[in-house]
Amino acid sequence: MTALLLAALYPAAPAYAARLTSSTFIDVSGRYDEGSQYMISPNFEQAASVEELVASSAAASALLGRSGKLAYFPVPAPVFDLAPVIVSSYSIRLTWTAPSADASRAAEPVEYYILRYSTLGFITTDDAFYSAASYVQAWDPQAPGADETRVIEGFNAGTTYYFALETLNAHSIRSELSNPAAAFALVPLAPMNFKLSRSGNAVTMTWIPPAGFQNRIPFDDRFHPSYPYEVKRYEVYRATAPADAEWVQIADVSTDTLTWTDIVPTADPYYYHARALNQAGVSLPSYARSSDSGGLYFLAPDNQSIFEVPQEGTGSFFSSSSDPMDVYTLEISTHQADLTGRVVKSVEFSAYRGGLRPDPLFQLDKEGTLKMYYAKAAGSIIPSAASDAKALSMYYYNGSRWLQMFGVVNETEHSVKLSTRLLGRYQLRLTERTGAFSADRAGLLNRLITPNGDGKNDTMVFIFDNPEEKHIKGRIFDLHGALVAAMKPGPVANSLVWDAKSGGQVVPGGVYIYQLEGDSKVYNGTVVVVR
């Protein structure tokens, strides 16, 4: 890590005062008035509206008084929009707008920037600024109004740093303090490749370190995170349910130990996850594991939404390698701003390779189960005033519109579940549902099929409501009533799909009839194949 060079650039106090103070007045602006006309002498500015004050008109090498008015040193403008952002494990990017060398007018660039920083708190006073550490640099200030961007190195991403800036002009006069600004410390990603095995009452967990920070900045060495700013230790948590449960911390584990064995009191199933900590704080939880099954449980920050991947679909999340970039993880984010009277929950699932690289093309090997929990108060579903939980339905955003996906309501545990392969954004909404198998044209996602293999409109998908999880079959007929093909399971449990094929061959273009049948009900409609 680059060593940070510290040195005092100038004496602790300004060489020339920007303010004039006496027992009876304070010139807070650094000049004598707000005159509307300014005239320039070789080294000084003078305010033309100062009529009562006079100075010798005799010429001198450093002073030229004109019209008997008072000459003065101009004060440089301060920086008002200093903004730092951590960009790596050891560097911070600072941005601001370049100020003028004269606060009273648009003038030449300032001569120098004085940057100081502290880990104690915001720098808001002159005393705090002079006692803070200086960052040595040789920057050439840009013209006033230009965007300044500088990357400073030698910092730890696990520490919060507070910055302030002063400017210096050609007269060696300093500006007022800039706005106070801070680069806040970053927490690490969760541990990766979290594995679990049980033998009797002994449950053993193993994991590998995360590859970077929560904001996707990679560590300098993902195989050996630095202590304590990247990873300081690990914590292991246990609960009796994967979601809507109380997670209890059961262990602190050093960075040298990537395993833990828990002795459980009963033969009941227990659930576990691990977290990484550094100087800044604690990570989000890793995916959770059950002591009795091989599936994975990805938990949302609100502990109220969970996505379960069955054991046969976990291949992408495990590896025999010690490299976190060889495995994937899912991150669930919540969207509180979406919640209204009809929207009860709003969450989004995203896949990341190694926790760092987003992969929008990632697909699950096996259908997983999304479960969202809802809360009630005085009989009403929060945050709405509705009371009938059977009206709750899941919706999915496909990139252009929200699709009703329905789901199965469990009023006992206050949850709605949906079996799905689709990652992305979901909402739990209050809507109208029949409480039994039903279908209509709104569930047909694509009425025009173009089966040319380009990945666009190659299939038709039909989503239907099936709250009682009845067996539903779908068939395709031609206009003469001849059976063309049977529909296959779609991307969610309550859906069917047709790939415009019959006997493995693409059908001729034309109009076809689809038929959905279940629970003694039949729904028909038409779909068009375009070739």
Short mmCIF file of C-alpha atoms in Angstrom, two decimals:
data_model
loop_
_atom_site.label_atom_id
_atom_site.label_comp_id
_atom_site.label_asym_id
_atom_site.label_seq_id
_atom_site.Cartn_x
_atom_site.Cartn_y
_atom_site.Cartn_z
CA MET A 1 0.00 0.00 0.00
CA THR A 2 1.37 3.35 -1.01
CA ALA A 3 2.75 5.22 1.94
CA LEU A 4 1.12 8.56 2.60
CA LEU A 5 3.63 11.42 2.68
CA LEU A 6 2.83 13.99 5.30
CA ALA A 7 4.40 17.40 5.60
CA ALA A 8 3.44 20.91 6.62
CA LEU A 9 3.16 23.00 3.48
CA TYR A 10 3.08 26.39 5.17
CA PRO A 11 3.22 27.84 8.70
CA ALA A 12 0.28 27.00 10.96
CA ALA A 13 -1.18 30.51 10.51
CA PRO A 14 -1.53 32.54 7.27
CA ALA A 15 1.46 34.65 6.25
CA TYR A 16 -0.90 37.50 5.47
CA ALA A 17 -4.28 37.88 7.08
CA ALA A 18 -7.35 37.70 4.91
CA ARG A 19 -9.41 39.37 7.65
CA LEU A 20 -8.83 42.61 9.52
CA THR A 21 -10.00 42.64 13.12
CA SER A 22 -10.03 45.31 15.80
CA SER A 23 -12.00 45.88 18.99
CA THR A 24 -14.66 47.77 17.06
CA PHE A 25 -15.00 46.06 13.67
CA ILE A 26 -14.46 42.84 11.77
CA ASP A 27 -13.98 42.87 8.02
CA VAL A 28 -15.50 39.47 7.30
CA SER A 29 -15.13 39.64 3.53
CA GLY A 30 -11.39 40.32 3.46
CA ARG A 31 -11.84 43.77 1.86
CA TYR A 32 -13.16 47.09 3.02
CA ASP A 33 -16.48 47.26 1.22
CA GLU A 34 -18.68 45.89 -1.54
CA GLY A 35 -17.86 48.61 -4.04
CA SER A 36 -19.45 48.31 -7.45
CA GLN A 37 -16.33 49.40 -9.33
CA TYR A 38 -12.85 47.93 -8.90
CA MET A 39 -9.60 49.27 -10.28
CA ILE A 40 -6.34 47.39 -10.56
CA SER A 41 -2.83 48.38 -9.54
CA PRO A 42 0.28 46.27 -10.03
CA ASN A 43 -0.08 44.38 -6.74
CA PHE A 44 -3.31 45.50 -5.13
CA GLU A 45 -7.04 46.01 -5.67
CA GLN A 46 -8.81 49.14 -4.54
CA ALA A 47 -12.49 49.78 -3.91
CA ALA A 48 -13.60 52.93 -5.74
CA SER A 49 -16.52 53.53 -3.43
CA VAL A 50 -14.36 54.10 -0.37
CA GLU A 51 -14.39 57.91 -0.29
CA GLU A 52 -13.49 58.74 3.30
CA LEU A 53 -10.38 56.61 3.66
CA VAL A 54 -7.18 57.91 2.10
CA ALA A 55 -3.62 56.73 1.80
CA SER A 56 -0.42 58.36 0.61
CA SER A 57 -0.31 58.71 -3.13
CA ALA A 58 3.42 58.36 -3.11
CA ALA A 59 4.62 55.55 -5.31
CA ALA A 60 6.50 52.66 -3.78
CA SER A 61 7.70 49.29 -5.12
CA ALA A 62 4.91 47.39 -3.40
CA LEU A 63 2.17 50.00 -3.16
CA LEU A 64 0.63 52.44 -5.59
CA GLY A 65 -2.21 54.52 -4.16
CA ARG A 66 -4.53 55.96 -6.78
CA SER A 67 -7.02 58.78 -6.32
CA GLY A 68 -6.19 58.81 -2.62
CA LYS A 69 -8.18 55.64 -2.06
CA LEU A 70 -7.17 52.63 0.02
CA ALA A 71 -5.43 49.72 -1.79
CA TYR A 72 -5.76 46.15 -0.50
CA PHE A 73 -4.79 42.54 -1.18
CA PRO A 74 -7.55 40.47 -2.92
CA VAL A 75 -8.74 37.33 -1.15
CA PRO A 76 -9.05 34.06 -3.13
CA ALA A 77 -12.46 32.44 -3.40
CA PRO A 78 -13.06 29.33 -1.30
CA VAL A 79 -14.04 25.91 -2.60
CA PHE A 80 -17.69 25.18 -1.86
CA ASP A 81 -18.32 21.75 -3.43
CA LEU A 82 -15.50 19.48 -2.28
CA ALA A 83 -16.66 15.85 -2.69
CA PRO A 84 -14.56 12.74 -1.92
CA VAL A 85 -15.34 9.18 -3.08
CA ILE A 86 -13.37 6.03 -2.19
CA VAL A 87 -12.29 4.33 -5.42
CA SER A 88 -9.98 1.54 -4.23
CA SER A 89 -8.58 -0.07 -1.11
CA TYR A 90 -6.01 2.75 -0.83
CA SER A 91 -7.20 5.70 -2.93
CA ILE A 92 -9.85 8.42 -2.81
CA ARG A 93 -11.08 10.60 -5.66
CA LEU A 94 -11.70 14.27 -4.80
CA THR A 95 -13.72 16.58 -7.02
CA TRP A 96 -14.50 20.29 -6.78
CA THR A 97 -14.94 23.42 -8.91
CA ALA A 98 -11.78 25.47 -9.40
CA PRO A 99 -12.13 28.90 -7.69
CA SER A 100 -10.93 32.36 -8.69
CA ALA A 101 -7.83 33.99 -7.21
CA ASP A 102 -10.06 36.96 -6.31
CA ALA A 103 -13.32 36.32 -4.47
CA SER A 104 -14.76 39.62 -5.75
CA ARG A 105 -14.53 38.88 -9.46
CA ALA A 106 -13.62 36.34 -12.13
CA ALA A 107 -9.84 36.41 -12.18
CA GLU A 108 -6.87 34.14 -12.79
CA PRO A 109 -6.55 30.67 -11.21
CA VAL A 110 -5.39 30.34 -7.63
CA GLU A 111 -1.72 29.51 -7.12
CA TYR A 112 -2.05 26.51 -4.82
CA TYR A 113 -4.40 24.16 -2.98
CA ILE A 114 -3.87 23.26 0.67
CA LEU A 115 -5.57 19.93 1.41
CA ARG A 116 -5.82 18.61 4.96
CA TYR A 117 -7.55 15.56 6.40
CA SER A 118 -8.44 14.01 9.74
CA THR A 119 -9.99 10.81 11.09
CA LEU A 120 -11.49 12.58 14.12
CA GLY A 121 -14.45 14.37 12.58
CA PHE A 122 -15.56 17.05 10.14
CA ILE A 123 -13.15 19.99 9.73
CA THR A 124 -15.25 23.10 10.28
CA THR A 125 -12.93 25.56 12.09
CA ASP A 126 -9.54 27.13 11.42
CA ASP A 127 -8.08 25.40 14.49
CA ALA A 128 -9.29 21.99 13.27
CA PHE A 129 -7.87 22.70 9.82
CA TYR A 130 -4.41 23.71 11.08
CA SER A 131 -4.21 20.70 13.38
CA ALA A 132 -5.20 18.23 10.62
CA ALA A 133 -2.64 16.35 8.54
CA SER A 134 -1.53 17.86 5.21
CA TYR A 135 -1.56 15.92 1.96
CA VAL A 136 1.58 16.70 -0.06
CA GLN A 137 0.85 17.45 -3.70
CA ALA A 138 2.08 19.60 -6.60
CA TRP A 139 -1.17 20.21 -8.46
CA ASP A 140 -1.52 23.02 -10.98
CA PRO A 141 -4.89 24.63 -10.30
CA GLN A 142 -7.19 24.94 -13.30
CA ALA A 143 -9.01 28.03 -14.56
CA PRO A 144 -11.92 29.23 -12.39
CA GLY A 145 -15.08 27.24 -13.04
CA ALA A 146 -13.27 24.15 -14.34
CA ASP A 147 -13.93 20.71 -12.83
CA GLU A 148 -11.04 19.57 -10.64
CA THR A 149 -10.57 15.80 -10.15
CA ARG A 150 -7.65 14.46 -8.12
CA VAL A 151 -6.93 10.94 -6.87
CA ILE A 152 -5.09 10.81 -3.56
CA GLU A 153 -3.46 7.62 -2.32
CA GLY A 154 -2.24 6.03 0.91
CA PHE A 155 -5.62 5.66 2.62
CA ASN A 156 -7.52 2.68 4.02
CA ALA A 157 -11.02 2.00 2.71
CA GLY A 158 -11.97 0.69 6.15
CA THR A 159 -11.47 4.13 7.75
CA THR A 160 -13.55 7.31 7.43
CA TYR A 161 -11.54 10.37 6.41
CA TYR A 162 -12.64 14.00 6.75
CA PHE A 163 -11.32 16.63 4.32
CA ALA A 164 -11.18 20.39 3.91
CA LEU A 165 -9.43 22.61 1.39
CA GLU A 166 -8.06 26.16 1.34
CA THR A 167 -6.80 28.05 -1.69
CA LEU A 168 -3.75 30.32 -1.92
CA ASN A 169 -3.33 33.16 -4.44
CA ALA A 170 -0.29 34.99 -5.80
CA HIS A 171 -0.28 37.32 -2.78
CA SER A 172 0.11 34.30 -0.44
CA ILE A 173 -3.33 34.98 1.01
CA ARG A 174 -5.45 32.00 1.96
CA SER A 175 -9.16 31.62 1.33
CA GLU A 176 -11.81 30.70 3.83
CA LEU A 177 -12.33 26.98 4.52
CA SER A 178 -14.06 24.85 1.94
CA ASN A 179 -17.19 22.93 2.80
CA PRO A 180 -16.44 20.00 5.13
CA ALA A 181 -16.52 16.62 3.35
CA ALA A 182 -15.94 12.98 4.21
CA ALA A 183 -15.10 9.67 2.52
CA PHE A 184 -16.93 7.14 4.63
CA ALA A 185 -15.42 3.76 5.40
CA LEU A 186 -16.51 0.72 3.40
CA VAL A 187 -17.71 -2.59 4.83
CA PRO A 188 -16.69 -5.87 3.17
CA LEU A 189 -18.80 -8.23 1.12
CA ALA A 190 -20.12 -11.37 2.80
CA PRO A 191 -17.99 -14.55 2.96
CA MET A 192 -18.25 -16.74 -0.13
CA ASN A 193 -18.61 -20.48 -0.82
CA PHE A 194 -20.38 -21.04 2.51
CA LYS A 195 -20.64 -24.82 3.02
CA LEU A 196 -22.23 -26.87 5.80
CA SER A 197 -22.23 -30.49 6.95
CA ARG A 198 -23.85 -32.22 9.94
CA SER A 199 -22.81 -35.28 11.91
CA GLY A 200 -25.13 -35.97 14.83
CA ASN A 201 -25.29 -32.81 16.89
CA ALA A 202 -22.15 -31.32 15.31
CA VAL A 203 -22.72 -28.85 12.46
CA THR A 204 -19.53 -27.74 10.69
CA MET A 205 -19.33 -24.69 8.44
CA THR A 206 -16.55 -23.56 6.09
CA TRP A 207 -16.17 -20.50 3.86
CA ILE A 208 -13.63 -18.43 1.93
CA PRO A 209 -12.93 -14.68 2.26
CA PRO A 210 -14.87 -12.12 0.23
CA ALA A 211 -13.19 -10.56 -2.79
CA GLY A 212 -13.90 -6.91 -2.03
CA PHE A 213 -16.04 -4.24 -0.43
CA GLN A 214 -19.83 -3.92 -0.50
CA ASN A 215 -19.65 -1.18 -3.15
CA ARG A 216 -17.85 -3.70 -5.48
CA ILE A 217 -14.33 -2.29 -5.04
CA PRO A 218 -12.00 -5.32 -5.07
CA PHE A 219 -9.43 -5.98 -2.36
CA ASP A 220 -5.74 -5.59 -3.27
CA ASP A 221 -5.36 -9.38 -2.85
CA ARG A 222 -8.64 -11.28 -2.74
CA PHE A 223 -6.88 -14.41 -1.45
CA HIS A 224 -5.42 -12.55 1.54
CA PRO A 225 -7.57 -9.57 2.66
CA SER A 226 -5.55 -7.11 4.71
CA TYR A 227 -6.19 -6.88 8.45
CA PRO A 228 -8.10 -4.98 9.82
CA TYR A 229 -9.19 -2.57 7.07
CA GLU A 230 -10.42 -5.15 4.56
CA VAL A 231 -11.39 -8.04 6.87
CA LYS A 232 -10.87 -8.05 10.64
CA ARG A 233 -12.80 -11.19 11.64
CA TYR A 234 -15.88 -13.30 10.84
CA GLU A 235 -19.11 -13.86 12.74
CA VAL A 236 -21.38 -16.93 12.61
CA TYR A 237 -25.14 -16.67 13.22
CA ARG A 238 -27.83 -19.27 13.92
CA ALA A 239 -31.65 -19.28 13.78
CA THR A 240 -34.50 -21.78 13.85
CA ALA A 241 -35.99 -20.53 10.54
CA PRO A 242 -34.42 -19.03 7.40
CA ALA A 243 -36.50 -15.83 7.43
CA ASP A 244 -38.78 -13.83 9.72
CA ALA A 245 -36.70 -15.25 12.59
CA GLU A 246 -34.27 -14.05 15.25
CA TRP A 247 -30.64 -14.60 14.21
CA VAL A 248 -28.29 -15.08 17.16
CA GLN A 249 -24.54 -14.62 16.90
CA ILE A 250 -22.82 -17.79 18.14
CA ALA A 251 -19.16 -17.29 17.23
CA ASP A 252 -16.34 -14.82 16.50
CA VAL A 253 -13.76 -16.33 14.17
CA SER A 254 -10.33 -14.89 13.31
CA THR A 255 -9.23 -14.25 9.74
CA ASP A 256 -6.84 -17.20 10.05
CA THR A 257 -9.74 -19.62 10.67
CA LEU A 258 -12.30 -20.22 7.92
CA THR A 259 -14.35 -22.85 9.72
CA TRP A 260 -16.56 -23.31 12.77
CA THR A 261 -18.31 -26.28 14.39
CA ASP A 262 -21.52 -25.75 16.32
CA ILE A 263 -22.87 -28.31 18.78
CA VAL A 264 -26.64 -28.04 18.58
CA PRO A 265 -28.88 -28.96 21.54
CA THR A 266 -31.54 -30.93 19.63
CA ALA A 267 -32.07 -32.87 16.43
CA ASP A 268 -34.22 -30.06 15.02
CA PRO A 269 -33.06 -28.24 11.88
CA TYR A 270 -31.02 -25.07 12.38
CA TYR A 271 -30.08 -22.35 9.92
CA TYR A 272 -26.71 -20.59 9.67
CA HIS A 273 -25.01 -17.73 7.89
CA ALA A 274 -21.67 -15.93 8.21
CA ARG A 275 -20.64 -12.27 8.03
CA ALA A 276 -17.32 -10.49 7.52
CA LEU A 277 -16.24 -7.48 9.59
CA ASN A 278 -13.59 -4.77 9.24
CA GLN A 279 -12.89 -1.43 10.91
CA ALA A 280 -15.93 0.10 9.20
CA GLY A 281 -18.54 -2.44 10.22
CA VAL A 282 -20.21 -5.72 9.37
CA SER A 283 -21.15 -7.15 5.98
CA LEU A 284 -24.53 -8.33 4.82
CA PRO A 285 -25.16 -12.01 5.63
CA SER A 286 -23.91 -14.74 3.36
CA TYR A 287 -26.60 -17.03 2.01
CA ALA A 288 -28.03 -19.19 4.78
CA ARG A 289 -27.77 -22.98 4.97
CA SER A 290 -29.95 -25.53 6.72
CA SER A 291 -28.43 -28.24 8.88
CA ASP A 292 -30.90 -30.74 7.36
CA SER A 293 -30.94 -29.86 3.63
CA GLY A 294 -28.53 -28.84 0.92
CA GLY A 295 -30.41 -25.80 -0.33
CA LEU A 296 -29.42 -22.14 -0.10
CA TYR A 297 -31.45 -19.26 1.34
CA PHE A 298 -30.75 -15.71 0.17
CA LEU A 299 -32.18 -13.29 2.72
CA ALA A 300 -33.21 -9.67 2.09
CA PRO A 301 -31.97 -6.93 4.46
CA ASP A 302 -35.46 -6.63 5.98
CA ASN A 303 -35.41 -10.34 7.03
CA GLN A 304 -38.85 -10.51 5.40
CA SER A 305 -38.08 -11.71 1.88
CA ILE A 306 -36.15 -14.87 1.01
CA PHE A 307 -35.17 -16.81 -2.09
CA GLU A 308 -34.52 -20.55 -1.72
CA VAL A 309 -32.38 -22.41 -4.24
CA PRO A 310 -32.82 -26.20 -4.00
CA GLN A 311 -29.78 -28.44 -3.66
CA GLU A 312 -29.89 -29.57 -7.29
CA GLY A 313 -29.64 -25.92 -8.41
CA THR A 314 -26.70 -24.80 -6.24
CA GLY A 315 -23.83 -25.65 -8.61
CA SER A 316 -23.03 -22.03 -9.50
CA PHE A 317 -22.71 -21.06 -5.84
CA PHE A 318 -20.07 -23.64 -4.81
CA SER A 319 -16.56 -24.45 -5.92
CA SER A 320 -13.62 -26.52 -4.71
CA SER A 321 -11.43 -23.51 -5.53
CA SER A 322 -10.26 -20.96 -2.97
CA ASP A 323 -10.91 -18.16 -5.46
CA PRO A 324 -14.16 -16.26 -4.69
CA MET A 325 -14.37 -15.26 -8.37
CA ASP A 326 -15.15 -18.90 -9.21
CA VAL A 327 -18.56 -18.77 -7.52
CA TYR A 328 -21.70 -16.65 -7.71
CA THR A 329 -23.91 -15.04 -5.14
CA LEU A 330 -27.31 -13.37 -5.25
CA GLU A 331 -27.95 -10.04 -3.62
CA ILE A 332 -31.44 -8.97 -2.56
CA SER A 333 -32.09 -5.24 -2.26
CA THR A 334 -35.28 -3.64 -0.99
CA HIS A 335 -37.05 -0.63 -2.51
CA GLN A 336 -38.84 1.11 0.33
CA ALA A 337 -39.79 4.07 -1.87
CA ASP A 338 -42.11 1.78 -3.87
CA LEU A 339 -44.35 0.98 -0.90
CA THR A 340 -47.83 2.46 -1.21
CA GLY A 341 -51.32 1.40 -0.27
CA ARG A 342 -51.26 -1.37 -2.91
CA VAL A 343 -47.53 -2.27 -2.93
CA VAL A 344 -46.71 -4.19 0.25
CA LYS A 345 -43.15 -5.34 -0.60
CA SER A 346 -40.64 -4.47 -3.31
CA VAL A 347 -37.38 -6.40 -3.72
CA GLU A 348 -34.78 -7.02 -6.41
CA PHE A 349 -32.51 -10.02 -7.01
CA SER A 350 -29.17 -9.56 -8.77
CA ALA A 351 -26.44 -12.11 -9.53
CA TYR A 352 -22.76 -11.27 -8.99
CA ARG A 353 -19.71 -13.31 -9.87
CA GLY A 354 -17.42 -13.31 -6.86
CA GLY A 355 -19.76 -10.75 -5.31
CA LEU A 356 -18.10 -8.11 -7.52
CA ARG A 357 -19.12 -8.46 -11.16
CA PRO A 358 -22.80 -8.14 -12.06
CA ASP A 359 -24.04 -10.80 -14.46
CA PRO A 360 -27.43 -9.86 -15.95
CA LEU A 361 -27.36 -13.04 -18.09
CA PHE A 362 -27.00 -15.39 -15.11
CA GLN A 363 -29.62 -18.16 -15.01
CA LEU A 364 -30.49 -20.54 -12.21
CA ASP A 365 -29.86 -24.23 -12.86
CA LYS A 366 -33.14 -25.08 -11.14
CA GLU A 367 -36.34 -23.27 -10.28
CA GLY A 368 -36.08 -21.56 -6.91
CA THR A 369 -38.76 -20.41 -4.47
CA LEU A 370 -39.31 -16.74 -3.69
CA LYS A 371 -41.17 -16.11 -0.45
CA MET A 372 -42.24 -12.66 0.77
CA TYR A 373 -43.61 -12.12 4.24
CA TYR A 374 -46.18 -9.45 4.99
CA ALA A 375 -47.19 -7.85 8.29
CA LYS A 376 -50.58 -7.07 9.78
CA ALA A 377 -51.65 -4.48 12.31
CA ALA A 378 -55.17 -4.40 13.77
CA GLY A 379 -56.23 -6.85 11.08
CA SER A 380 -54.95 -4.73 8.17
CA ILE A 381 -52.06 -5.59 5.88
CA ILE A 382 -49.27 -3.02 6.28
CA PRO A 383 -48.98 -0.45 4.71
CA SER A 384 -52.50 -0.72 3.26
CA ALA A 385 -55.91 -0.71 4.91
CA ALA A 386 -56.90 -4.03 3.29
CA SER A 387 -57.52 -7.10 5.40
CA ASP A 388 -57.97 -9.95 2.89
CA ALA A 389 -54.60 -11.66 2.39
CA LYS A 390 -56.02 -13.75 -0.46
CA ALA A 391 -55.89 -10.59 -2.55
CA LEU A 392 -52.09 -10.48 -2.37
CA SER A 393 -50.29 -11.21 -5.63
CA MET A 394 -46.69 -11.11 -6.84
CA TYR A 395 -45.68 -8.96 -9.79
CA TYR A 396 -42.49 -9.13 -11.86
CA TYR A 397 -40.85 -6.38 -13.94
CA ASN A 398 -39.62 -7.80 -17.26
CA GLY A 399 -37.77 -4.64 -18.32
CA SER A 400 -40.72 -2.97 -20.01
CA ARG A 401 -43.82 -3.67 -17.90
CA TRP A 402 -45.03 -5.27 -14.67
CA LEU A 403 -46.44 -8.79 -15.09
CA GLN A 404 -48.82 -10.40 -12.62
CA MET A 405 -47.23 -13.66 -11.43
CA PHE A 406 -49.81 -14.49 -8.72
CA GLY A 407 -48.21 -16.85 -6.14
CA VAL A 408 -49.55 -18.97 -3.27
CA VAL A 409 -50.75 -17.18 -0.12
CA ASN A 410 -50.12 -18.74 3.29
CA GLU A 411 -52.23 -16.81 5.79
CA THR A 412 -50.89 -18.78 8.75
CA GLU A 413 -47.29 -17.65 8.32
CA HIS A 414 -48.17 -14.36 6.56
CA SER A 415 -46.32 -15.19 3.37
CA VAL A 416 -46.73 -15.43 -0.40
CA LYS A 417 -44.50 -17.81 -2.37
CA LEU A 418 -43.66 -18.19 -6.04
CA SER A 419 -41.50 -20.84 -7.71
CA THR A 420 -39.43 -19.08 -10.38
CA ARG A 421 -36.20 -19.07 -12.39
CA LEU A 422 -36.41 -15.34 -13.08
CA LEU A 423 -34.11 -12.92 -11.29
CA GLY A 424 -34.89 -9.23 -11.19
CA ARG A 425 -37.45 -7.01 -9.51
CA TYR A 426 -40.57 -8.30 -7.73
CA GLN A 427 -43.40 -6.62 -5.86
CA LEU A 428 -46.09 -7.95 -3.55
CA ARG A 429 -49.32 -6.09 -4.29
CA LEU A 430 -52.96 -6.10 -3.31
CA THR A 431 -55.16 -6.90 -6.30
CA GLU A 432 -58.22 -8.94 -7.33
CA ARG A 433 -57.94 -12.75 -7.31
CA THR A 434 -60.59 -15.47 -7.61
CA GLY A 435 -59.04 -17.84 -5.07
CA ALA A 436 -59.03 -20.70 -7.60
CA PHE A 437 -57.47 -21.61 -10.95
CA SER A 438 -58.14 -18.87 -13.49
CA ALA A 439 -56.60 -17.52 -16.67
CA ASP A 440 -57.19 -14.69 -19.11
CA ARG A 441 -55.46 -13.04 -22.05
CA ALA A 442 -53.44 -10.78 -19.75
CA GLY A 443 -51.39 -13.85 -18.83
CA LEU A 444 -50.32 -14.44 -22.45
CA LEU A 445 -46.93 -12.72 -22.63
CA ASN A 446 -46.39 -13.09 -26.37
CA ARG A 447 -49.20 -13.58 -28.89
CA LEU A 448 -46.92 -13.27 -31.95
CA ILE A 449 -44.21 -15.96 -32.09
CA THR A 450 -41.20 -15.55 -34.41
CA PRO A 451 -39.28 -18.83 -33.93
CA ASN A 452 -36.08 -17.84 -35.74
CA GLY A 453 -33.69 -18.58 -32.86
CA ASP A 454 -32.69 -14.97 -32.19
CA GLY A 455 -33.84 -15.18 -28.57
CA LYS A 456 -36.66 -12.69 -29.14
CA ASN A 457 -40.27 -13.87 -29.22
CA ASP A 458 -39.19 -17.46 -29.94
CA THR A 459 -41.80 -18.83 -27.52
CA MET A 460 -45.16 -18.01 -26.01
CA VAL A 461 -45.50 -18.04 -22.21
CA PHE A 462 -48.84 -18.18 -20.42
CA ILE A 463 -49.01 -17.26 -16.71
CA PHE A 464 -52.15 -18.21 -14.80
CA ASP A 465 -53.46 -18.02 -11.25
CA ASN A 466 -53.23 -21.35 -9.40
CA PRO A 467 -53.46 -20.60 -5.66
CA GLU A 468 -54.41 -24.19 -4.78
CA GLU A 469 -51.50 -25.57 -6.84
CA LYS A 470 -53.72 -27.79 -8.99
CA HIS A 471 -52.35 -29.76 -11.95
CA ILE A 472 -52.81 -27.63 -15.05
CA LYS A 473 -52.15 -28.84 -18.59
CA GLY A 474 -51.85 -26.84 -21.76
CA ARG A 475 -52.23 -27.94 -25.39
CA ILE A 476 -51.89 -26.35 -28.83
CA PHE A 477 -54.30 -27.13 -31.71
CA ASP A 478 -54.44 -26.03 -35.32
CA LEU A 479 -57.55 -24.40 -36.76
CA HIS A 480 -58.90 -27.82 -37.80
CA GLY A 481 -58.80 -29.02 -34.17
CA ALA A 482 -55.82 -31.34 -34.61
CA LEU A 483 -53.44 -31.59 -31.66
CA VAL A 484 -50.13 -29.88 -32.48
CA ALA A 485 -48.17 -30.03 -29.21
CA ALA A 486 -48.41 -30.16 -25.44
CA MET A 487 -47.20 -27.09 -23.55
CA LYS A 488 -44.27 -27.46 -21.17
CA PRO A 489 -43.56 -25.93 -17.72
CA GLY A 490 -42.64 -22.24 -17.98
CA PRO A 491 -40.24 -19.95 -16.09
CA VAL A 492 -42.47 -19.86 -13.00
CA ALA A 493 -44.46 -22.70 -11.41
CA ASN A 494 -47.83 -21.32 -12.51
CA SER A 495 -46.90 -20.95 -16.17
CA LEU A 496 -46.72 -22.99 -19.38
CA VAL A 497 -44.66 -22.42 -22.51
CA TRP A 498 -44.82 -23.42 -26.18
CA ASP A 499 -41.77 -23.16 -28.45
CA ALA A 500 -43.74 -23.16 -31.72
CA LYS A 501 -42.65 -26.71 -32.45
CA SER A 502 -44.42 -29.99 -33.11
CA GLY A 503 -42.46 -33.21 -32.86
CA GLY A 504 -39.24 -31.21 -32.60
CA GLN A 505 -39.86 -29.24 -35.82
CA VAL A 506 -40.94 -25.61 -36.11
CA VAL A 507 -44.56 -25.42 -37.24
CA PRO A 508 -45.70 -23.51 -40.34
CA GLY A 509 -46.75 -19.91 -39.90
CA GLY A 510 -50.39 -19.26 -39.09
CA VAL A 511 -52.97 -19.05 -36.32
CA TYR A 512 -53.05 -21.70 -33.58
CA ILE A 513 -55.37 -22.33 -30.64
CA TYR A 514 -54.07 -22.72 -27.10
CA GLN A 515 -56.07 -24.49 -24.41
CA LEU A 516 -55.46 -24.47 -20.65
CA GLU A 517 -57.34 -27.01 -18.57
CA GLY A 518 -57.46 -27.64 -14.82
CA ASP A 519 -59.82 -27.82 -11.84
CA SER A 520 -62.72 -28.62 -14.24
CA LYS A 521 -62.15 -25.35 -16.12
CA VAL A 522 -60.99 -24.75 -19.69
CA TYR A 523 -59.57 -21.54 -21.17
CA ASN A 524 -59.00 -21.05 -24.92
CA GLY A 525 -57.42 -18.41 -27.10
CA THR A 526 -55.33 -17.92 -30.21
CA VAL A 527 -51.66 -17.31 -30.90
CA VAL A 528 -49.94 -16.48 -34.20
CA VAL A 529 -46.72 -18.01 -35.53
CA VAL A 530 -44.92 -15.65 -37.93
CA ARG A 531 -42.34 -17.18 -40.30
#
